[in-house]
XYZ file of C-alpha atoms in Angstrom:
535
model
C -19.534 -5.447 -23.605
C -15.832 -4.741 -24.025
C -14.176 -7.790 -22.444
C -10.693 -7.837 -20.986
C -10.121 -10.922 -23.022
C -10.560 -8.876 -26.150
C -8.167 -6.600 -25.563
C -18.345 20.965 5.669
C -14.769 21.757 6.393
C -11.669 19.659 6.545
C -13.094 16.336 5.499
C -11.615 14.873 2.309
C -13.189 15.946 -0.963
C -12.938 13.711 -3.954
C -13.789 13.470 -7.608
C -16.250 14.242 -10.338
C -18.867 15.490 -10.493
C -19.115 17.689 -7.368
C -22.721 18.680 -6.769
C -21.869 22.411 -6.673
C -20.451 22.095 -10.202
C -23.350 20.080 -11.678
C -25.358 23.163 -12.617
C -26.009 25.022 -15.838
C -24.263 28.066 -14.394
C -21.075 26.122 -13.668
C -21.127 24.310 -17.005
C -21.780 27.446 -19.077
C -19.106 29.401 -17.255
C -16.783 26.349 -17.346
C -15.817 27.083 -13.762
C -15.743 24.566 -10.918
C -14.485 26.529 -7.917
C -16.918 25.793 -5.071
C -16.928 27.696 -1.823
C -15.212 26.018 1.087
C -17.668 25.811 3.978
C -14.941 26.728 6.436
C -14.777 30.375 5.380
C -17.334 30.757 2.580
C -14.743 31.660 -0.051
C -14.084 29.948 -3.366
C -11.493 27.200 -2.849
C -10.967 28.415 0.733
C -8.894 31.319 -0.582
C -9.530 33.490 2.505
C -7.891 30.798 4.633
C -4.998 30.263 2.264
C -6.181 26.811 1.245
C -6.317 27.438 -2.505
C -7.423 29.636 -5.378
C -9.545 29.425 -8.524
C -7.220 29.201 -11.516
C -7.120 28.317 -15.201
C -6.463 24.657 -15.995
C -3.248 24.087 -17.929
C -3.143 20.780 -19.815
C 0.280 19.799 -21.122
C -0.220 18.127 -24.487
C 2.953 17.009 -26.267
C 1.218 14.743 -28.757
C -0.362 11.297 -28.658
C 0.121 8.065 -30.530
C -1.897 7.753 -33.782
C -4.169 5.109 -32.195
C -6.898 7.736 -31.659
C -7.716 9.517 -34.950
C -10.110 12.160 -33.607
C -9.896 15.582 -32.028
C -12.613 17.483 -30.249
C -15.246 14.739 -30.371
C -15.024 13.212 -26.875
C -15.603 14.904 -23.500
C -12.549 13.194 -22.029
C -10.030 14.699 -24.428
C -7.635 17.031 -22.622
C -9.589 16.502 -19.421
C -11.388 18.461 -17.926
C -11.447 21.293 -20.485
C -14.707 20.295 -22.187
C -16.544 20.772 -18.885
C -14.374 23.170 -16.879
C -11.459 25.429 -17.746
C -11.107 26.820 -14.213
C -10.882 24.720 -11.066
C -9.471 24.986 -7.567
C -5.715 24.752 -7.243
C -4.930 23.844 -3.658
C -1.921 25.036 -1.704
C 0.433 23.031 0.485
C -1.093 19.802 1.764
C -4.689 20.831 1.042
C -6.695 18.869 -1.488
C -10.240 18.519 -2.802
C -12.554 20.137 -5.326
C -12.961 23.006 -2.839
C -9.543 22.521 -1.145
C -11.439 21.435 1.972
C -9.543 18.177 2.446
C -5.976 16.983 2.844
C -3.474 15.404 0.520
C -3.107 11.648 0.709
C -1.363 10.700 3.932
C -2.088 13.953 5.794
C -4.714 14.822 8.409
C -5.586 17.635 10.772
C -7.261 21.007 10.538
C -4.261 22.413 8.659
C -3.332 19.079 7.029
C 0.037 19.207 8.765
C 0.051 15.796 10.418
C 1.232 12.717 8.560
C -0.839 9.604 9.178
C 0.444 6.521 7.351
C -1.884 3.570 6.834
C -1.141 -0.093 6.270
C -2.904 -2.266 3.714
C -2.957 -5.842 4.980
C -3.549 -9.305 3.588
C -7.277 -9.963 3.842
C -6.540 -13.393 5.343
C -4.542 -11.780 8.144
C -7.457 -9.644 9.260
C -9.263 -10.677 12.393
C -12.838 -11.882 12.152
C -14.009 -8.502 13.448
C -11.867 -6.647 10.895
C -13.174 -8.746 8.003
C -16.736 -8.195 9.159
C -16.098 -4.464 9.392
C -14.653 -4.352 5.875
C -17.676 -6.114 4.387
C -20.065 -3.949 6.415
C -18.338 -0.810 5.152
C -18.687 -1.936 1.533
C -22.363 -2.722 2.027
C -22.954 0.635 3.695
C -21.276 2.374 0.746
C -23.431 0.386 -1.677
C -26.613 1.506 0.069
C -25.787 5.165 0.792
C -26.402 7.905 -1.766
C -23.281 9.998 -2.221
C -23.880 13.337 -0.473
C -21.220 15.188 -2.484
C -21.126 13.735 -5.995
C -23.324 12.920 -8.940
C -22.624 11.142 -12.233
C -23.017 12.670 -15.663
C -25.575 10.802 -17.808
C -25.098 12.607 -21.097
C -22.330 14.048 -23.224
C -21.658 17.778 -23.251
C -23.241 17.898 -26.704
C -26.319 16.012 -25.496
C -26.589 18.585 -22.694
C -26.821 21.352 -25.317
C -23.292 22.398 -24.453
C -24.064 22.584 -20.758
C -27.327 24.525 -20.829
C -29.341 21.396 -19.993
C -27.439 19.505 -17.259
C -27.786 15.720 -17.247
C -26.714 14.275 -13.905
C -27.976 11.564 -11.570
C -27.584 10.502 -7.943
C -25.508 7.425 -7.232
C -24.423 5.457 -4.181
C -20.961 5.920 -2.722
C -19.886 2.482 -3.981
C -21.492 2.840 -7.405
C -19.797 6.184 -7.882
C -16.559 4.244 -8.284
C -18.170 1.661 -10.539
C -19.275 4.527 -12.764
C -15.836 6.182 -12.699
C -14.249 2.956 -13.901
C -16.882 2.663 -16.623
C -16.496 6.266 -17.755
C -12.710 6.155 -18.117
C -12.927 3.072 -20.366
C -16.180 3.593 -22.316
C -16.430 3.895 -26.084
C -16.337 7.254 -27.812
C -19.859 8.308 -28.807
C -19.569 9.844 -32.262
C -23.247 10.793 -32.459
C -26.360 8.693 -32.951
C -26.990 4.937 -32.580
C -24.303 2.403 -33.472
C -21.780 5.155 -34.086
C -18.927 4.610 -31.650
C -15.151 4.230 -31.544
C -14.152 1.362 -29.280
C -10.360 1.409 -29.560
C -9.781 3.911 -26.767
C -9.334 3.745 -23.016
C -8.122 6.582 -20.819
C -7.192 4.293 -17.920
C -6.118 0.927 -19.409
C -3.735 -0.700 -21.891
C -1.232 2.141 -21.722
C 1.126 3.854 -19.217
C -1.520 5.484 -17.010
C -2.989 2.112 -16.032
C -1.019 1.881 -12.781
C -1.040 5.559 -11.671
C -4.760 5.847 -12.515
C -5.743 2.818 -10.464
C -3.485 3.966 -7.623
C -5.425 7.232 -7.341
C -8.703 5.378 -7.873
C -8.068 3.149 -4.826
C -6.838 6.046 -2.699
C -10.010 8.003 -3.409
C -12.170 4.949 -2.744
C -10.346 4.454 0.551
C -10.879 8.089 1.522
C -14.557 7.995 0.624
C -15.128 4.996 2.908
C -13.202 6.744 5.674
C -15.439 9.769 5.276
C -18.633 7.698 5.121
C -17.861 5.593 8.196
C -15.871 8.071 10.264
C -13.113 5.443 10.471
C -10.019 7.474 9.593
C -7.769 4.417 10.044
C -9.494 2.323 7.378
C -7.211 0.864 4.707
C -8.079 -1.402 1.791
C -6.989 -5.021 2.297
C -5.432 -7.040 -0.529
C -5.622 -10.597 -1.825
C -2.224 -12.154 -2.507
C -3.248 -14.408 -5.379
C 0.208 -15.743 -6.282
C -0.020 -19.495 -6.966
C -3.758 -19.545 -6.146
C -5.583 -22.496 -7.684
C -9.069 -21.136 -7.125
C -10.945 -18.126 -5.802
C -9.716 -18.225 -2.217
C -11.768 -15.172 -1.258
C -15.014 -16.605 -2.621
C -16.432 -17.661 0.730
C -19.468 -16.416 2.586
C -17.161 -15.110 5.310
C -15.428 -12.887 2.742
C -16.592 -11.900 -0.755
C -19.387 -14.439 -1.177
C -19.470 -18.121 -2.033
C -21.096 -19.794 -5.002
C -24.877 -20.155 -5.144
C -25.588 -23.898 -5.180
C -28.748 -23.433 -7.271
C -27.195 -21.108 -9.862
C -23.382 -21.094 -10.169
C -23.432 -17.656 -11.822
C -24.837 -16.044 -8.682
C -23.518 -15.323 -5.193
C -24.540 -17.503 -2.254
C -27.629 -16.135 -0.475
C -25.668 -16.430 2.775
C -23.536 -13.496 1.575
C -24.652 -9.864 1.701
C -23.290 -9.449 -1.827
C -26.019 -11.711 -3.212
C -28.458 -8.791 -2.942
C -26.246 -6.314 -4.817
C -27.353 -4.938 -8.190
C -24.799 -3.954 -10.806
C -24.658 -0.802 -12.938
C -22.835 0.163 -16.141
C -22.540 -3.471 -17.271
C -24.314 -3.239 -20.647
C -21.703 -1.582 -22.838
C -23.002 -3.042 -26.148
C -26.458 -1.681 -25.365
C -25.114 1.810 -24.633
C -23.104 1.743 -27.863
C -26.111 0.616 -29.862
C -28.229 3.439 -28.475
C -25.415 5.994 -28.471
C -25.910 6.842 -24.792
C -23.978 6.795 -21.529
C -24.611 4.568 -18.536
C -27.038 6.423 -16.266
C -26.523 4.349 -13.114
C -29.765 2.369 -13.351
C -29.556 -1.081 -11.633
C -29.175 -3.788 -14.271
C -29.405 -7.090 -12.426
C -27.569 -9.178 -9.821
C -23.834 -9.385 -9.310
C -22.489 -12.261 -11.423
C -19.497 -14.493 -10.734
C -18.614 -18.059 -11.709
C -14.889 -18.407 -10.983
C -12.966 -20.999 -12.928
C -15.685 -21.716 -15.481
C -14.211 -19.294 -18.030
C -12.697 -19.874 -21.460
C -9.370 -21.522 -20.632
C -8.014 -20.675 -24.069
C -8.007 -17.032 -22.971
C -6.571 -17.641 -19.508
C -5.237 -21.089 -18.658
C -4.147 -20.353 -15.078
C -3.793 -17.708 -12.418
C -0.445 -15.919 -11.944
C 2.365 -17.677 -10.115
C 5.059 -16.428 -7.778
C 7.547 -16.797 -10.656
C 5.338 -14.707 -12.955
C 5.358 -11.860 -10.471
C 9.116 -12.052 -9.877
C 9.846 -11.942 -13.607
C 7.494 -9.014 -14.093
C 9.061 -7.006 -11.270
C 12.532 -7.685 -12.698
C 11.778 -5.842 -15.965
C 13.682 -2.534 -15.791
C 11.614 -0.462 -18.243
C 8.262 0.901 -17.134
C 6.913 0.972 -20.698
C 8.341 0.502 -24.159
C 7.723 1.033 -27.868
C 4.172 2.011 -28.739
C 3.202 1.764 -25.041
C 0.101 -0.307 -25.728
C -0.805 -4.021 -25.734
C 2.034 -4.796 -28.122
C 4.828 -3.387 -25.921
C 7.698 -5.831 -25.384
C 9.690 -6.143 -22.146
C 7.388 -3.539 -20.620
C 6.752 -3.806 -16.896
C 3.412 -2.036 -17.261
C 2.185 -4.145 -20.183
C 3.327 -7.393 -18.573
C 1.682 -6.587 -15.253
C -1.488 -5.386 -16.939
C -1.805 -8.696 -18.761
C -1.084 -8.272 -22.467
C 2.585 -9.155 -21.983
C 3.813 -12.680 -21.283
C 5.251 -12.965 -17.720
C 7.589 -15.731 -18.879
C 9.111 -13.995 -21.922
C 8.148 -10.319 -21.572
C 6.781 -10.243 -25.132
C 3.658 -8.197 -25.798
C 0.465 -9.296 -27.556
C 0.432 -12.467 -25.488
C -1.720 -15.299 -26.807
C -3.324 -15.505 -23.372
C -4.436 -12.819 -20.968
C -2.064 -13.050 -18.035
C -1.204 -11.374 -14.717
C -3.751 -8.659 -13.735
C -6.162 -9.468 -16.553
C -6.191 -13.197 -15.836
C -7.979 -12.589 -12.516
C -10.720 -10.653 -14.290
C -11.186 -13.386 -16.906
C -11.060 -16.134 -14.266
C -13.937 -14.581 -12.267
C -16.185 -15.144 -15.282
C -18.928 -12.627 -14.513
C -19.223 -8.958 -13.646
C -15.431 -8.773 -13.180
C -14.792 -9.925 -16.741
C -15.614 -6.702 -18.576
C -13.576 -3.535 -18.327
C -16.481 -1.170 -17.824
C -18.404 -3.195 -15.250
C -15.581 -4.899 -13.365
C -15.673 -2.660 -10.281
C -19.196 -3.944 -9.531
C -17.578 -6.987 -7.921
C -15.975 -6.094 -4.564
C -13.204 -8.590 -5.341
C -11.992 -5.796 -7.647
C -10.727 -3.924 -4.571
C -8.747 -6.857 -3.149
C -7.325 -7.664 -6.585
C -6.261 -4.155 -7.547
C -4.761 -3.476 -4.140
C -2.401 -6.398 -4.771
C -1.696 -5.193 -8.318
C -0.808 -1.816 -6.818
C 1.553 -3.541 -4.368
C 3.412 -5.111 -7.316
C 3.675 -1.643 -8.866
C 5.086 -0.478 -5.537
C 7.636 -3.294 -5.490
C 8.831 -2.269 -8.951
C 9.129 1.387 -7.952
C 11.184 0.540 -4.858
C 13.427 -1.882 -6.703
C 14.213 0.274 -9.747
C 13.682 3.782 -8.302
C 12.954 5.282 -11.724
C 13.283 9.012 -12.365
C 10.137 10.942 -13.264
C 11.444 11.170 -16.825
C 10.946 7.415 -17.304
C 7.216 8.030 -17.316
C 6.323 8.919 -20.956
C 6.072 12.620 -21.650
C 4.637 12.196 -25.164
C 3.453 9.759 -27.841
C 1.497 7.540 -25.456
C -2.133 6.662 -26.307
C -4.494 9.552 -25.659
C -4.902 10.462 -22.009
C -1.762 8.613 -20.877
C 1.038 11.166 -21.255
C 2.584 12.612 -18.106
C 0.972 15.993 -18.739
C -2.603 14.728 -18.901
C -4.956 14.860 -15.952
C -6.675 11.596 -15.051
C -10.182 11.101 -16.427
C -12.669 11.779 -14.859
C -11.380 13.003 -11.498
C -12.062 16.395 -9.946
C -9.928 17.622 -8.274
C -7.251 17.057 -10.878
C -4.497 14.455 -10.646
C -1.708 14.379 -13.208
C -0.534 10.936 -14.391
C 3.158 11.452 -13.755
C 2.591 12.772 -10.240
C 1.691 9.232 -9.139
C 4.806 7.629 -10.569
C 6.091 7.669 -6.982
C 6.298 5.363 -3.982
C 3.211 4.694 -1.909
C 5.166 5.846 1.146
C 5.020 9.391 -0.241
C 1.233 8.989 -0.434
C 0.834 7.807 3.135
C 0.394 4.059 2.863
C 2.321 0.801 2.734
C 1.706 -2.931 2.321
C 2.243 -5.329 5.201
C 4.202 -7.879 3.167
C 6.586 -5.136 1.981
C 7.536 -4.153 5.522
C 10.952 -4.890 6.979
C 11.070 -8.409 8.535
C 10.971 -7.008 12.059
C 8.023 -4.756 11.317
C 6.238 -7.562 9.500
C 6.721 -9.878 12.488
C 5.290 -7.319 14.891
C 2.415 -6.325 12.601
C 1.304 -9.619 11.103
C 2.776 -12.528 13.086
C 2.852 -11.163 16.616
C -0.230 -9.072 15.938
C -2.047 -12.199 14.812
C -1.126 -14.037 18.012
C -2.150 -11.068 20.127
C -5.452 -10.899 18.277
C -6.009 -14.633 18.750
C -5.158 -14.314 22.431
C -7.517 -11.355 22.726
C -10.280 -13.330 21.044
C -9.507 -16.442 23.130
C -9.175 -14.598 26.437
C -12.892 -14.751 27.301
C -12.878 -18.449 26.406
C -9.778 -19.052 28.510
C -11.334 -17.306 31.483
C -14.510 -19.241 30.901
C -12.559 -22.495 30.648
C -10.722 -21.762 33.913
C -13.946 -20.937 35.698
C -15.660 -23.968 34.219
C -12.691 -26.134 35.157
C -12.769 -24.829 38.699
C -16.488 -25.479 38.894
C -16.070 -28.992 37.535
C -13.263 -29.668 39.996
C -15.406 -28.372 42.849
C -18.355 -30.499 41.816
C -16.101 -33.534 41.387
C -14.539 -32.921 44.783
C -17.929 -32.679 46.414
C -19.050 -35.835 44.627
C -15.960 -37.792 45.708
C -16.343 -36.589 49.267
C -19.991 -37.588 49.243
C -19.236 -41.067 47.904
C -16.424 -41.565 50.379
C -18.636 -40.467 53.215
C -21.355 -42.816 52.007
C -18.868 -45.697 51.932
C -17.572 -44.980 55.433
C -20.947 -44.562 57.096
C -21.701 -48.355 57.620
C -18.305 -48.889 59.215
C -18.735 -45.840 61.363
C -22.129 -47.027 62.547
C -20.729 -50.461 63.483
C -17.802 -48.927 65.308
C -20.046 -46.525 67.111
C -22.321 -49.392 68.154
C -19.354 -51.394 69.403
C -18.078 -48.464 71.368
C -21.473 -47.984 72.939
C -21.567 -51.675 73.859
C -18.124 -51.468 75.450
C -19.191 -48.592 77.619
C -22.161 -50.600 78.936
C -20.112 -53.853 79.623
C -16.567 -53.011 80.892
C -13.815 -55.575 80.409
C -13.401 -56.079 84.171
C -16.365 -55.958 86.413
C -16.026 -55.151 90.047
C -17.355 -58.563 90.896
C -14.497 -60.343 89.100
C -11.725 -58.275 90.597
C -11.245 -60.247 93.879
C -11.159 -63.572 92.116
C -8.602 -62.384 89.637
C -6.545 -60.868 92.403
C -6.726 -64.008 94.420
C -5.794 -66.139 91.473
C -2.847 -63.961 90.577
C -1.638 -64.236 94.135
């Protein structure tokens, strides 16, 4: 395992490998231009959505860190597999141009629809339950549109013998994260090159993960039909422990085995994939998506020499203050590099690269001490989503503060796969690294804690009170009704007791009154005597 420490129509269409392109015909012709179901033409060309065109990869040279050429399927992506793909027009997007660009919706993708990513602790109970239910549904639903490749192009006899496998919607993203960071298979057992990563430890780390989360978000929207769904984030600044490791959220600790998830959490039944990197390297094979055991997590019981603490508020502020996106060799050794410091190889107190400890982003992975703690298998843990959404928000803060020109993103001499002109491995449709060196607002989403104070108050503070009131309203009504009932019962009881206390006196008075009526005060017989006496 390669640990972090060591180092039908208009619905959205996403990434590799589209089922229509996982055929010998497509691989041998090197063409991935599926028909759009809306009009039956390749890339929806008859409807003006796109066209099938040659792929142009801008290659201005890489750093000497990768000494090979033409040995790995990911080099100059996607040319080993496909040299022609759909190029979509306007706001259309997707491997068949059947979807919309990020932030756009509608039949013609003309309507902007911004979404807000919120603090997971500010979600209502119903919203948290929905989020977890969506993840579990994705974990247990086979992707209808995509498959994973289980062999290299050479192992597939240069495409004549396709090697693909079904995968769940959730595990598709686990596999994507594995594939972008796996070792280079040089042929045969124990013959690999490990010092390569097309999505980490270099400039594309932040743009790649930004697209990764956007695609994940879209796939869940498509699966659930909830077009308003947005990934929540975990603000881990100054956290002392795994605040999200509860059974109400991402799963608590199993009391019988601290490496496992509490059986009270749905995540305790999850099986991981692509977590056995040393085994794949030994055999000279790719991960094929086979379940490999339970999800592991033991937060805080990691090697504290590698990561002594989680990031602080001050760490984040220092990191965001660094003016240069990347510097020098643009790898783990980069000094005063925003990207390297945020990724975790730079020290967030000094800005120097090759930090003795793994800090910032990487410290969370190490701290989780389980499936999250290896590059290839980290996306198996759903905490990955909450963590990387917050990392992306820090990237967004830096972009808004410094407003860098596109030219600040490296055009050349970055580690392989990380130059501006490269397309991100292994996505289809194609996304160029430098195209995502832009604000999230241009991509149709924002973060609640980055809103203006007034907007934040309405969205998070007032919204929270409204939600609490909405949740409490049935209880309040019930309490009023119960109170009224209690008051009525008490009133009846008091009246009954009072009546019971008065009854003896009433009976005596009634008896006296009856006696008075029978014996008048002055009888007729006494009247003359009294009259005579008075005279």
